[in-house]
PDB file of C-alpha atoms in Angstrom:
ATOM      1  CA  MET A   1      38.182  23.398 233.295  1.00 54.00           C
ATOM      2  CA  ARG A   2      37.535  26.764 231.653  1.00 66.00           C
ATOM      3  CA  ALA A   3      38.185  28.688 234.879  1.00 62.00           C
ATOM      4  CA  GLY A   4      41.628  27.115 235.130  1.00 68.00           C
ATOM      5  CA  ARG A   5      42.340  27.938 231.492  1.00 78.00           C
ATOM      6  CA  LEU A   6      41.340  31.576 231.994  1.00 78.00           C
ATOM      7  CA  ILE A   7      43.717  31.873 234.945  1.00 74.00           C
ATOM      8  CA  THR A   8      46.514  30.289 232.925  1.00 79.00           C
ATOM      9  CA  LEU A   9      45.878  32.675 230.033  1.00 83.00           C
ATOM     10  CA  LEU A  10      46.034  35.650 232.390  1.00 78.00           C
ATOM     11  CA  LEU A  11      49.265  34.417 233.953  1.00 78.00           C
ATOM     12  CA  LEU A  12      50.833  33.818 230.546  1.00 84.00           C
ATOM     13  CA  LEU A  13      50.191  37.434 229.638  1.00 84.00           C
ATOM     14  CA  GLN A  14      51.554  38.618 232.988  1.00 80.00           C
ATOM     15  CA  ASP A  15      54.701  36.562 232.566  1.00 77.00           C
ATOM     16  CA  ARG A  16      55.468  37.041 228.874  1.00 80.00           C
ATOM     17  CA  GLY A  17      53.866  40.326 227.922  1.00 81.00           C
ATOM     18  CA  ARG A  18      52.314  40.539 224.454  1.00 85.00           C
ATOM     19  CA  MET A  19      51.234  37.215 222.914  1.00 89.00           C
ATOM     20  CA  THR A  20      49.277  36.493 219.754  1.00 90.00           C
ATOM     21  CA  ALA A  21      46.074  34.460 219.767  1.00 89.00           C
ATOM     22  CA  ARG A  22      47.904  31.634 217.988  1.00 90.00           C
ATOM     23  CA  GLN A  23      50.704  31.592 220.570  1.00 90.00           C
ATOM     24  CA  LEU A  24      48.146  31.462 223.357  1.00 90.00           C
ATOM     25  CA  ALA A  25      46.246  28.700 221.584  1.00 90.00           C
ATOM     26  CA  GLU A  26      49.412  26.602 221.296  1.00 90.00           C
ATOM     27  CA  GLU A  27      50.286  27.086 224.974  1.00 87.00           C
ATOM     28  CA  LEU A  28      46.756  26.284 226.133  1.00 88.00           C
ATOM     29  CA  GLU A  29      46.258  23.504 223.562  1.00 87.00           C
ATOM     30  CA  VAL A  30      42.968  24.959 222.348  1.00 90.00           C
ATOM     31  CA  SER A  31      41.728  26.559 219.131  1.00 91.00           C
ATOM     32  CA  VAL A  32      42.301  30.208 218.251  1.00 89.00           C
ATOM     33  CA  ARG A  33      38.522  30.690 218.347  1.00 91.00           C
ATOM     34  CA  THR A  34      38.525  29.492 221.972  1.00 91.00           C
ATOM     35  CA  VAL A  35      41.244  32.025 222.807  1.00 90.00           C
ATOM     36  CA  TYR A  36      39.073  34.792 221.339  1.00 89.00           C
ATOM     37  CA  ARG A  37      36.182  33.729 223.583  1.00 89.00           C
ATOM     38  CA  ASP A  38      38.439  33.487 226.647  1.00 88.00           C
ATOM     39  CA  VAL A  39      39.908  36.945 226.061  1.00 88.00           C
ATOM     40  CA  GLU A  40      36.398  38.353 225.725  1.00 86.00           C
ATOM     41  CA  ALA A  41      35.415  36.665 228.996  1.00 83.00           C
ATOM     42  CA  LEU A  42      38.408  38.132 230.826  1.00 83.00           C
ATOM     43  CA  GLY A  43      37.616  41.579 229.474  1.00 81.00           C
ATOM     44  CA  GLY A  44      34.022  41.213 230.599  1.00 79.00           C
ATOM     45  CA  ALA A  45      35.276  40.311 234.083  1.00 74.00           C
ATOM     46  CA  GLY A  46      37.139  43.610 234.299  1.00 78.00           C
ATOM     47  CA  ILE A  47      40.665  42.389 233.497  1.00 79.00           C
ATOM     48  CA  PRO A  48      42.457  45.324 231.763  1.00 83.00           C
ATOM     49  CA  LEU A  49      43.764  43.673 228.612  1.00 84.00           C
ATOM     50  CA  TYR A  50      43.653  44.810 225.026  1.00 80.00           C
ATOM     51  CA  GLY A  51      44.613  43.571 221.602  1.00 82.00           C
ATOM     52  CA  ASP A  52      46.808  45.178 218.922  1.00 78.00           C
ATOM     53  CA  ALA A  53      46.118  44.440 215.284  1.00 72.00           C
ATOM     54  CA  GLY A  54      48.738  43.859 212.630  1.00 66.00           C
ATOM     55  CA  HIS A  55      51.788  41.661 212.126  1.00 65.00           C
ATOM     56  CA  ALA A  56      53.404  42.659 215.445  1.00 64.00           C
ATOM     57  CA  GLY A  57      50.103  42.703 217.287  1.00 73.00           C
ATOM     58  CA  GLY A  58      48.708  40.496 220.001  1.00 86.00           C
ATOM     59  CA  TYR A  59      47.086  40.619 223.399  1.00 88.00           C
ATOM     60  CA  ARG A  60      48.661  42.267 226.432  1.00 85.00           C
ATOM     61  CA  LEU A  61      47.712  43.527 229.857  1.00 84.00           C
ATOM     62  CA  VAL A  62      47.651  47.188 230.759  1.00 81.00           C
ATOM     63  CA  ASP A  63      51.054  48.189 232.123  1.00 74.00           C
ATOM     64  CA  GLY A  64      51.222  47.864 235.888  1.00 66.00           C
ATOM     65  CA  TYR A  65      48.504  45.234 236.182  1.00 69.00           C
ATOM     66  CA  ARG A  66      50.125  42.441 238.164  1.00 63.00           C
ATOM     67  CA  THR A  67      49.531  40.350 241.226  1.00 54.00           C
ATOM     68  CA  ARG A  68      52.697  40.301 243.286  1.00 52.00           C
ATOM     69  CA  LEU A  69      54.011  37.959 245.954  1.00 48.00           C
ATOM     70  CA  THR A  70      55.380  40.035 248.810  1.00 48.00           C
ATOM     71  CA  GLY A  71      58.187  39.175 251.182  1.00 52.00           C
ATOM     72  CA  LEU A  72      60.200  36.940 248.810  1.00 52.00           C
ATOM     73  CA  THR A  73      63.899  37.666 248.519  1.00 56.00           C
ATOM     74  CA  ALA A  74      65.946  36.836 245.415  1.00 54.00           C
ATOM     75  CA  ASP A  75      67.455  33.804 247.176  1.00 58.00           C
ATOM     76  CA  GLU A  76      64.005  32.561 248.217  1.00 55.00           C
ATOM     77  CA  ALA A  77      62.700  32.871 244.662  1.00 57.00           C
ATOM     78  CA  GLN A  78      65.714  30.942 243.350  1.00 55.00           C
ATOM     79  CA  ALA A  79      65.230  28.229 245.962  1.00 58.00           C
ATOM     80  CA  ALA A  80      61.562  27.831 245.057  1.00 58.00           C
ATOM     81  CA  PHE A  81      62.438  27.087 241.421  1.00 59.00           C
ATOM     82  CA  LEU A  82      65.477  24.966 242.285  1.00 51.00           C
ATOM     83  CA  ALA A  83      63.304  22.757 244.500  1.00 56.00           C
ATOM     84  CA  ALA A  84      60.848  22.116 241.658  1.00 56.00           C
ATOM     85  CA  LEU A  85      62.415  19.190 239.817  1.00 59.00           C
ATOM     86  CA  PRO A  86      60.746  18.461 236.444  1.00 61.00           C
ATOM     87  CA  GLY A  87      62.010  14.880 236.157  1.00 65.00           C
ATOM     88  CA  THR A  88      60.730  13.957 239.600  1.00 66.00           C
ATOM     89  CA  ALA A  89      57.388  15.658 239.000  1.00 62.00           C
ATOM     90  CA  ALA A  90      56.984  13.812 235.694  1.00 65.00           C
ATOM     91  CA  GLU A  91      57.600  10.438 237.368  1.00 67.00           C
ATOM     92  CA  LEU A  92      54.885  11.243 239.897  1.00 70.00           C
ATOM     93  CA  GLY A  93      52.472  12.335 237.165  1.00 68.00           C
ATOM     94  CA  LEU A  94      52.697  15.993 238.196  1.00 66.00           C
ATOM     95  CA  ALA A  95      54.591  17.507 235.264  1.00 67.00           C
ATOM     96  CA  GLU A  96      51.614  19.587 234.090  1.00 70.00           C
ATOM     97  CA  ALA A  97      50.843  20.704 237.629  1.00 67.00           C
ATOM     98  CA  LEU A  98      54.477  21.742 238.171  1.00 66.00           C
ATOM     99  CA  THR A  99      54.493  23.780 234.957  1.00 70.00           C
ATOM    100  CA  ALA A 100      51.292  25.545 235.987  1.00 70.00           C
ATOM    101  CA  ALA A 101      52.609  26.229 239.501  1.00 67.00           C
ATOM    102  CA  GLN A 102      55.872  27.678 238.186  1.00 69.00           C
ATOM    103  CA  LEU A 103      53.967  29.825 235.721  1.00 72.00           C
ATOM    104  CA  LYS A 104      51.776  31.200 238.507  1.00 69.00           C
ATOM    105  CA  LEU A 105      54.780  31.881 240.700  1.00 69.00           C
ATOM    106  CA  ARG A 106      56.707  33.622 237.899  1.00 71.00           C
ATOM    107  CA  ALA A 107      53.693  35.725 236.998  1.00 70.00           C
ATOM    108  CA  ALA A 108      53.292  36.892 240.587  1.00 67.00           C
ATOM    109  CA  LEU A 109      56.949  37.784 241.124  1.00 65.00           C
ATOM    110  CA  PRO A 110      58.329  41.266 240.552  1.00 62.00           C
ATOM    111  CA  ALA A 111      60.402  41.592 237.371  1.00 67.00           C
ATOM    112  CA  GLU A 112      63.792  41.479 239.107  1.00 59.00           C
ATOM    113  CA  LEU A 113      62.908  38.268 240.966  1.00 61.00           C
ATOM    114  CA  ARG A 114      61.506  36.645 237.803  1.00 68.00           C
ATOM    115  CA  GLU A 115      64.930  37.157 236.244  1.00 70.00           C
ATOM    116  CA  HIS A 116      66.636  35.397 239.173  1.00 64.00           C
ATOM    117  CA  ALA A 117      64.176  32.508 239.093  1.00 65.00           C
ATOM    118  CA  GLY A 118      64.506  32.095 235.333  1.00 68.00           C
ATOM    119  CA  ARG A 119      68.278  31.948 235.633  1.00 67.00           C
ATOM    120  CA  VAL A 120      67.988  28.988 238.008  1.00 65.00           C
ATOM    121  CA  GLN A 121      65.990  26.990 235.453  1.00 64.00           C
ATOM    122  CA  GLU A 122      68.484  27.861 232.716  1.00 67.00           C
ATOM    123  CA  ARG A 123      71.646  26.990 234.652  1.00 66.00           C
ATOM    124  CA  PHE A 124      70.795  24.211 237.132  1.00 63.00           C
ATOM    125  CA  LEU A 125      69.646  20.681 236.328  1.00 63.00           C
ATOM    126  CA  LEU A 126      69.307  17.599 238.515  1.00 64.00           C
ATOM    127  CA  ASP A 127      70.047  14.253 236.850  1.00 68.00           C
ATOM    128  CA  ALA A 128      69.891  11.845 239.785  1.00 66.00           C
ATOM    129  CA  PRO A 129      70.744   8.379 238.341  1.00 67.00           C
ATOM    130  CA  GLY A 130      74.387   7.303 238.131  1.00 68.00           C
ATOM    131  CA  TRP A 131      76.344   7.143 234.875  1.00 70.00           C
ATOM    132  CA  TYR A 132      76.364   3.389 234.472  1.00 64.00           C
ATOM    133  CA  GLY A 133      72.925   2.556 235.769  1.00 63.00           C
ATOM    134  CA  THR A 134      69.799   2.175 233.713  1.00 61.00           C
ATOM    135  CA  ALA A 135      66.609   3.870 234.798  1.00 60.00           C
ATOM    136  CA  ASP A 136      64.403   1.693 236.985  1.00 67.00           C
ATOM    137  CA  ARG A 137      60.972   0.812 235.667  1.00 78.00           C
ATOM    138  CA  THR A 138      58.449   1.966 238.243  1.00 83.00           C
ATOM    139  CA  PRO A 139      55.003   1.289 236.769  1.00 87.00           C
ATOM    140  CA  HIS A 140      53.382   1.433 240.214  1.00 91.00           C
ATOM    141  CA  LEU A 141      54.934   4.744 241.296  1.00 89.00           C
ATOM    142  CA  GLY A 142      51.804   6.769 240.545  1.00 87.00           C
ATOM    143  CA  ALA A 143      49.599   4.417 242.574  1.00 91.00           C
ATOM    144  CA  VAL A 144      52.092   4.437 245.442  1.00 92.00           C
ATOM    145  CA  ALA A 145      52.221   8.242 245.427  1.00 88.00           C
ATOM    146  CA  ALA A 146      48.419   8.425 245.457  1.00 89.00           C
ATOM    147  CA  ALA A 147      48.273   6.048 248.431  1.00 92.00           C
ATOM    148  CA  VAL A 148      50.846   8.158 250.287  1.00 91.00           C
ATOM    149  CA  TRP A 149      48.908  11.328 249.592  1.00 86.00           C
ATOM    150  CA  GLU A 150      45.393  10.144 250.467  1.00 88.00           C
ATOM    151  CA  PRO A 151      46.526   8.233 252.731  1.00 90.00           C
ATOM    152  CA  ARG A 152      45.183   4.721 252.105  1.00 93.00           C
ATOM    153  CA  ALA A 153      46.502   1.268 252.867  1.00 96.00           C
ATOM    154  CA  VAL A 154      47.636  -0.977 250.016  1.00 96.00           C
ATOM    155  CA  VAL A 155      48.355  -4.636 249.446  1.00 96.00           C
ATOM    156  CA  LEU A 156      51.530  -5.153 247.497  1.00 94.00           C
ATOM    157  CA  ARG A 157      53.245  -8.164 246.025  1.00 94.00           C
ATOM    158  CA  TYR A 158      56.953  -7.560 246.363  1.00 94.00           C
ATOM    159  CA  ARG A 159      60.155  -9.117 245.055  1.00 91.00           C
ATOM    160  CA  ARG A 160      63.090  -9.283 247.475  1.00 87.00           C
ATOM    161  CA  TRP A 161      66.580 -10.814 247.502  1.00 79.00           C
ATOM    162  CA  ARG A 162      66.072 -13.433 250.224  1.00 78.00           C
ATOM    163  CA  ALA A 163      63.673 -16.363 250.396  1.00 81.00           C
ATOM    164  CA  PRO A 164      60.802 -16.324 249.922  1.00 86.00           C
ATOM    165  CA  GLU A 165      61.638 -14.095 246.981  1.00 87.00           C
ATOM    166  CA  GLU A 166      58.037 -12.946 246.525  1.00 91.00           C
ATOM    167  CA  ILE A 167      55.850 -11.803 249.412  1.00 91.00           C
ATOM    168  CA  GLU A 168      52.407 -10.260 249.715  1.00 94.00           C
ATOM    169  CA  ARG A 169      51.870  -7.723 252.436  1.00 94.00           C
ATOM    170  CA  ARG A 170      49.351  -5.103 253.562  1.00 96.00           C
ATOM    171  CA  VAL A 171      51.180  -1.859 254.320  1.00 96.00           C
ATOM    172  CA  GLU A 172      50.356   1.713 255.241  1.00 96.00           C
ATOM    173  CA  PRO A 173      52.391   4.132 253.047  1.00 95.00           C
ATOM    174  CA  TYR A 174      53.989   6.909 255.116  1.00 95.00           C
ATOM    175  CA  GLY A 175      56.197   8.531 252.496  1.00 92.00           C
ATOM    176  CA  LEU A 176      58.298   8.313 249.331  1.00 90.00           C
ATOM    177  CA  VAL A 177      62.041   8.936 249.110  1.00 89.00           C
ATOM    178  CA  LEU A 178      64.100   9.473 245.941  1.00 86.00           C
ATOM    179  CA  LYS A 179      67.669   8.288 246.576  1.00 86.00           C
ATOM    180  CA  ALA A 180      70.300   8.228 243.792  1.00 79.00           C
ATOM    181  CA  GLY A 181      67.626   8.042 241.097  1.00 79.00           C
ATOM    182  CA  ARG A 182      65.727   5.222 242.818  1.00 85.00           C
ATOM    183  CA  TRP A 183      62.349   5.483 244.573  1.00 89.00           C
ATOM    184  CA  TYR A 184      61.763   3.958 248.009  1.00 93.00           C
ATOM    185  CA  LEU A 185      58.488   3.552 249.891  1.00 95.00           C
ATOM    186  CA  VAL A 186      58.562   3.928 253.672  1.00 95.00           C
ATOM    187  CA  ALA A 187      55.537   2.125 255.069  1.00 96.00           C
ATOM    188  CA  GLY A 188      54.174   0.686 258.284  1.00 95.00           C
ATOM    189  CA  GLY A 189      53.159  -2.959 258.444  1.00 91.00           C
ATOM    190  CA  PRO A 190      52.825  -5.999 260.698  1.00 87.00           C
ATOM    191  CA  SER A 191      56.580  -5.952 261.428  1.00 86.00           C
ATOM    192  CA  GLY A 192      56.868  -2.214 262.001  1.00 91.00           C
ATOM    193  CA  ILE A 193      58.188   0.432 259.611  1.00 94.00           C
ATOM    194  CA  ARG A 194      59.927  -1.037 256.568  1.00 93.00           C
ATOM    195  CA  THR A 195      61.475   0.319 253.363  1.00 94.00           C
ATOM    196  CA  TYR A 196      60.512  -1.057 249.933  1.00 95.00           C
ATOM    197  CA  ARG A 197      62.083  -0.362 246.549  1.00 93.00           C
ATOM    198  CA  VAL A 198      59.244   0.816 244.305  1.00 93.00           C
ATOM    199  CA  ASP A 199      60.760  -0.830 241.222  1.00 92.00           C
ATOM    200  CA  GLN A 200      60.527  -4.205 243.005  1.00 94.00           C
ATOM    201  CA  ILE A 201      56.759  -3.948 243.505  1.00 95.00           C
ATOM    202  CA  ILE A 202      55.231  -6.557 241.212  1.00 94.00           C
ATOM    203  CA  GLU A 203      51.591  -5.788 241.875  1.00 95.00           C
ATOM    204  CA  LEU A 204      49.706  -3.274 243.981  1.00 94.00           C
ATOM    205  CA  HIS A 205      46.070  -2.990 245.060  1.00 95.00           C
ATOM    206  CA  SER A 206      44.731   0.085 246.840  1.00 93.00           C
ATOM    207  CA  LEU A 207      42.352  -0.603 249.709  1.00 94.00           C
ATOM    208  CA  ASP A 208      39.409   1.469 250.841  1.00 92.00           C
ATOM    209  CA  GLU A 209      41.052   1.831 254.241  1.00 92.00           C
ATOM    210  CA  GLU A 210      42.364   5.115 255.566  1.00 91.00           C
ATOM    211  CA  PHE A 211      45.006   5.146 258.289  1.00 93.00           C
ATOM    212  CA  ALA A 212      46.726   7.633 260.558  1.00 92.00           C
ATOM    213  CA  ILE A 213      50.470   8.172 260.442  1.00 92.00           C
ATOM    214  CA  PRO A 214      51.878   7.668 263.969  1.00 91.00           C
ATOM    215  CA  ASP A 215      52.267  10.831 266.028  1.00 91.00           C
ATOM    216  CA  GLY A 216      55.792  12.143 265.911  1.00 91.00           C
ATOM    217  CA  PHE A 217      56.786  10.302 262.739  1.00 93.00           C
ATOM    218  CA  ASP A 218      59.201  12.405 260.689  1.00 93.00           C
ATOM    219  CA  LEU A 219      60.088  11.041 257.229  1.00 92.00           C
ATOM    220  CA  ALA A 220      63.454  12.829 256.956  1.00 90.00           C
ATOM    221  CA  ALA A 221      64.536  11.788 260.460  1.00 92.00           C
ATOM    222  CA  HIS A 222      63.440   8.195 259.848  1.00 93.00           C
ATOM    223  CA  TRP A 223      65.327   8.032 256.552  1.00 92.00           C
ATOM    224  CA  ASN A 224      68.517   9.414 258.109  1.00 91.00           C
ATOM    225  CA  GLY A 225      68.282   6.781 260.836  1.00 92.00           C
ATOM    226  CA  TYR A 226      67.667   4.078 258.240  1.00 90.00           C
ATOM    227  CA  LEU A 227      70.776   5.122 256.289  1.00 88.00           C
ATOM    228  CA  ALA A 228      72.923   5.164 259.429  1.00 87.00           C
ATOM    229  CA  ASP A 229      71.744   1.677 260.374  1.00 85.00           C
ATOM    230  CA  PHE A 230      72.290   0.438 256.814  1.00 83.00           C
ATOM    231  CA  ARG A 231      75.877   1.697 256.776  1.00 79.00           C
ATOM    232  CA  ALA A 232      76.561   0.182 260.188  1.00 77.00           C
ATOM    233  CA  ARG A 233      75.332  -3.220 258.995  1.00 75.00           C
ATOM    234  CA  LEU A 234      77.092  -2.870 255.652  1.00 72.00           C
ATOM    235  CA  HIS A 235      80.668  -2.445 256.900  1.00 71.00           C
ATOM    236  CA  THR A 236      81.164  -5.211 259.451  1.00 74.00           C
ATOM    237  CA  GLY A 237      84.912  -5.714 258.958  1.00 86.00           C
ATOM    238  CA  GLU A 238      88.082  -3.967 257.908  1.00 89.00           C
ATOM    239  CA  ALA A 239      91.162  -4.573 255.810  1.00 92.00           C
ATOM    240  CA  LEU A 240      94.733  -3.375 256.129  1.00 94.00           C
ATOM    241  CA  VAL A 241      95.932  -2.161 252.742  1.00 94.00           C
ATOM    242  CA  ARG A 242      98.993  -0.523 251.204  1.00 94.00           C
ATOM    243  CA  LEU A 243      98.232   2.087 248.551  1.00 94.00           C
ATOM    244  CA  THR A 244     100.123   3.943 245.862  1.00 93.00           C
ATOM    245  CA  PRO A 245      99.411   7.698 245.638  1.00 91.00           C
ATOM    246  CA  GLU A 246      96.895   6.940 242.870  1.00 92.00           C
ATOM    247  CA  GLY A 247      95.271   4.196 244.954  1.00 91.00           C
ATOM    248  CA  ALA A 248      94.981   6.557 247.919  1.00 91.00           C
ATOM    249  CA  ARG A 249      93.339   9.165 245.692  1.00 91.00           C
ATOM    250  CA  ARG A 250      90.833   6.665 244.322  1.00 91.00           C
ATOM    251  CA  LEU A 251      89.918   5.455 247.801  1.00 88.00           C
ATOM    252  CA  GLY A 252      89.671   8.979 249.175  1.00 87.00           C
ATOM    253  CA  VAL A 253      92.547   8.397 251.620  1.00 87.00           C
ATOM    254  CA  THR A 254      95.088  11.084 252.496  1.00 88.00           C
ATOM    255  CA  PRO A 255      98.343   9.890 250.842  1.00 88.00           C
ATOM    256  CA  ALA A 256     101.619   9.636 252.714  1.00 86.00           C
ATOM    257  CA  ALA A 257     104.170  12.356 252.121  1.00 81.00           C
ATOM    258  CA  ASP A 258     106.363   9.910 250.229  1.00 80.00           C
ATOM    259  CA  GLY A 259     106.059   6.297 249.146  1.00 84.00           C
ATOM    260  CA  LEU A 260     103.132   3.996 249.941  1.00 91.00           C
ATOM    261  CA  THR A 261     100.225   4.723 252.267  1.00 92.00           C
ATOM    262  CA  GLU A 262      99.271   2.032 254.770  1.00 93.00           C
ATOM    263  CA  THR A 263      95.767   2.326 256.196  1.00 93.00           C
ATOM    264  CA  ARG A 264      92.756   0.369 257.431  1.00 92.00           C
ATOM    265  CA  VAL A 265      89.505   0.614 255.465  1.00 89.00           C
ATOM    266  CA  PRO A 266      86.024  -0.775 256.280  1.00 87.00           C
ATOM    267  CA  ILE A 267      84.757  -3.690 254.163  1.00 87.00           C
ATOM    268  CA  GLU A 268      81.345  -5.239 253.750  1.00 82.00           C
ATOM    269  CA  SER A 269      82.498  -8.843 253.261  1.00 84.00           C
ATOM    270  CA  ILE A 270      85.393 -10.870 251.832  1.00 89.00           C
ATOM    271  CA  ASP A 271      83.470 -11.431 248.579  1.00 87.00           C
ATOM    272  CA  HIS A 272      82.581  -7.783 248.125  1.00 86.00           C
ATOM    273  CA  ALA A 273      86.037  -6.493 249.084  1.00 89.00           C
ATOM    274  CA  HIS A 274      87.668  -8.995 246.698  1.00 92.00           C
ATOM    275  CA  GLY A 275      85.907  -7.411 243.727  1.00 90.00           C
ATOM    276  CA  GLU A 276      86.361  -3.829 244.908  1.00 90.00           C
ATOM    277  CA  PHE A 277      90.100  -4.113 245.516  1.00 93.00           C
ATOM    278  CA  LEU A 278      90.677  -5.870 242.189  1.00 93.00           C
ATOM    279  CA  ARG A 279      89.321  -2.722 240.537  1.00 91.00           C
ATOM    280  CA  LEU A 280      92.353  -0.832 241.888  1.00 92.00           C
ATOM    281  CA  GLY A 281      94.795  -3.194 240.164  1.00 92.00           C
ATOM    282  CA  SER A 282      98.404  -2.619 241.117  1.00 92.00           C
ATOM    283  CA  ASP A 283      97.555   0.521 243.106  1.00 93.00           C
ATOM    284  CA  VAL A 284      96.624  -1.574 246.168  1.00 94.00           C
ATOM    285  CA  GLU A 285      98.166  -4.436 248.133  1.00 94.00           C
ATOM    286  CA  VAL A 286      95.970  -6.154 250.705  1.00 95.00           C
ATOM    287  CA  MET A 287      97.897  -7.070 253.854  1.00 95.00           C
ATOM    288  CA  GLU A 288      95.039  -8.282 256.077  1.00 93.00           C
ATOM    289  CA  PRO A 289      92.847 -10.247 256.503  1.00 93.00           C
ATOM    290  CA  ALA A 290      94.789 -13.261 255.252  1.00 94.00           C
ATOM    291  CA  GLU A 291      91.705 -14.815 253.656  1.00 94.00           C
ATOM    292  CA  LEU A 292      91.168 -11.754 251.479  1.00 93.00           C
ATOM    293  CA  ARG A 293      94.862 -11.518 250.553  1.00 95.00           C
ATOM    294  CA  ASP A 294      94.894 -15.203 249.557  1.00 95.00           C
ATOM    295  CA  ARG A 295      91.708 -14.808 247.461  1.00 94.00           C
ATOM    296  CA  ILE A 296      93.178 -11.872 245.540  1.00 94.00           C
ATOM    297  CA  ALA A 297      96.517 -13.657 245.051  1.00 94.00           C
ATOM    298  CA  GLU A 298      94.728 -16.713 243.644  1.00 94.00           C
ATOM    299  CA  THR A 299      92.728 -14.521 241.255  1.00 94.00           C
ATOM    300  CA  VAL A 300      95.885 -12.755 240.077  1.00 93.00           C
ATOM    301  CA  ARG A 301      97.598 -16.110 239.423  1.00 93.00           C
ATOM    302  CA  THR A 302      94.597 -17.339 237.445  1.00 93.00           C
ATOM    303  CA  LEU A 303      94.554 -14.144 235.365  1.00 91.00           C
ATOM    304  CA  ALA A 304      98.292 -14.343 234.719  1.00 91.00           C
ATOM    305  CA  THR A 305      98.008 -17.942 233.497  1.00 91.00           C
ATOM    306  CA  ARG A 306      95.046 -17.067 231.294  1.00 91.00           C
ATOM    307  CA  TYR A 307      96.745 -14.110 229.652  1.00 89.00           C
ATOM    308  CA  GLU A 308     100.031 -15.985 229.142  1.00 85.00           C
ATOM    309  CA  ARG A 309      98.117 -18.311 226.829  1.00 73.00           C
TER     310      ARG A 309
END
């Protein structure tokens, strides 16, 4: 515990220059008296630091004392800080570890690269969830992450959309994926590799059973294949539609040079397409399939009658 604090104190001084005992105490969440003892211990270990008395005083390292990382370019330093996402780390219970890691990296970088890295944190922010969605509650995310890291098998009770709505299953966690603000667990089980939404895990028990991830398994490659298969199963039909310029823009279709744009678009189902096309209002006219056109026409008639009243 104290060894880690001493390293953090040293890195704070490397990164920020002169700091008072009170500032150090606040950063380290210890008493000022403890800071005095830690500074004395670092001095006794041969670290060249000294203290200035007075209002503008504080502790600082002798100029030139710095551990440097070699071989990092400015772009590489920026990428290292851009990849460290505080929101994601906090969800996984690693916020403190991320802060410490960034501090160590900043302290070891030359001054010009520290400036580049700091600019990334000031000017780039990832906010993954969509505008109209509420954050998922993932009380079991920490336990899932621990099982992925160790790795150990788990028994989970899981809620799904088809019957039976609740299942219990022993799985072997291979990896975690954050997609559009939502966490997914990729795990092996009796039916092969499956994907589970972490927010749908009702209960989870870690087992004292280690497992080996299959040779050749690549999480990124598996996820890309899963997404491709999902999209292929999602859009099983198509519709012929006529779009105004605004409708074409909203659907991401290249508009005709003049007048309406007629095009075919993939649809998931009649029910789903019915709701999606109604969102476009008068900017779309469905030509085919006839079932979808009739459903929309019936809805429009019902709305017209309702609003006439």
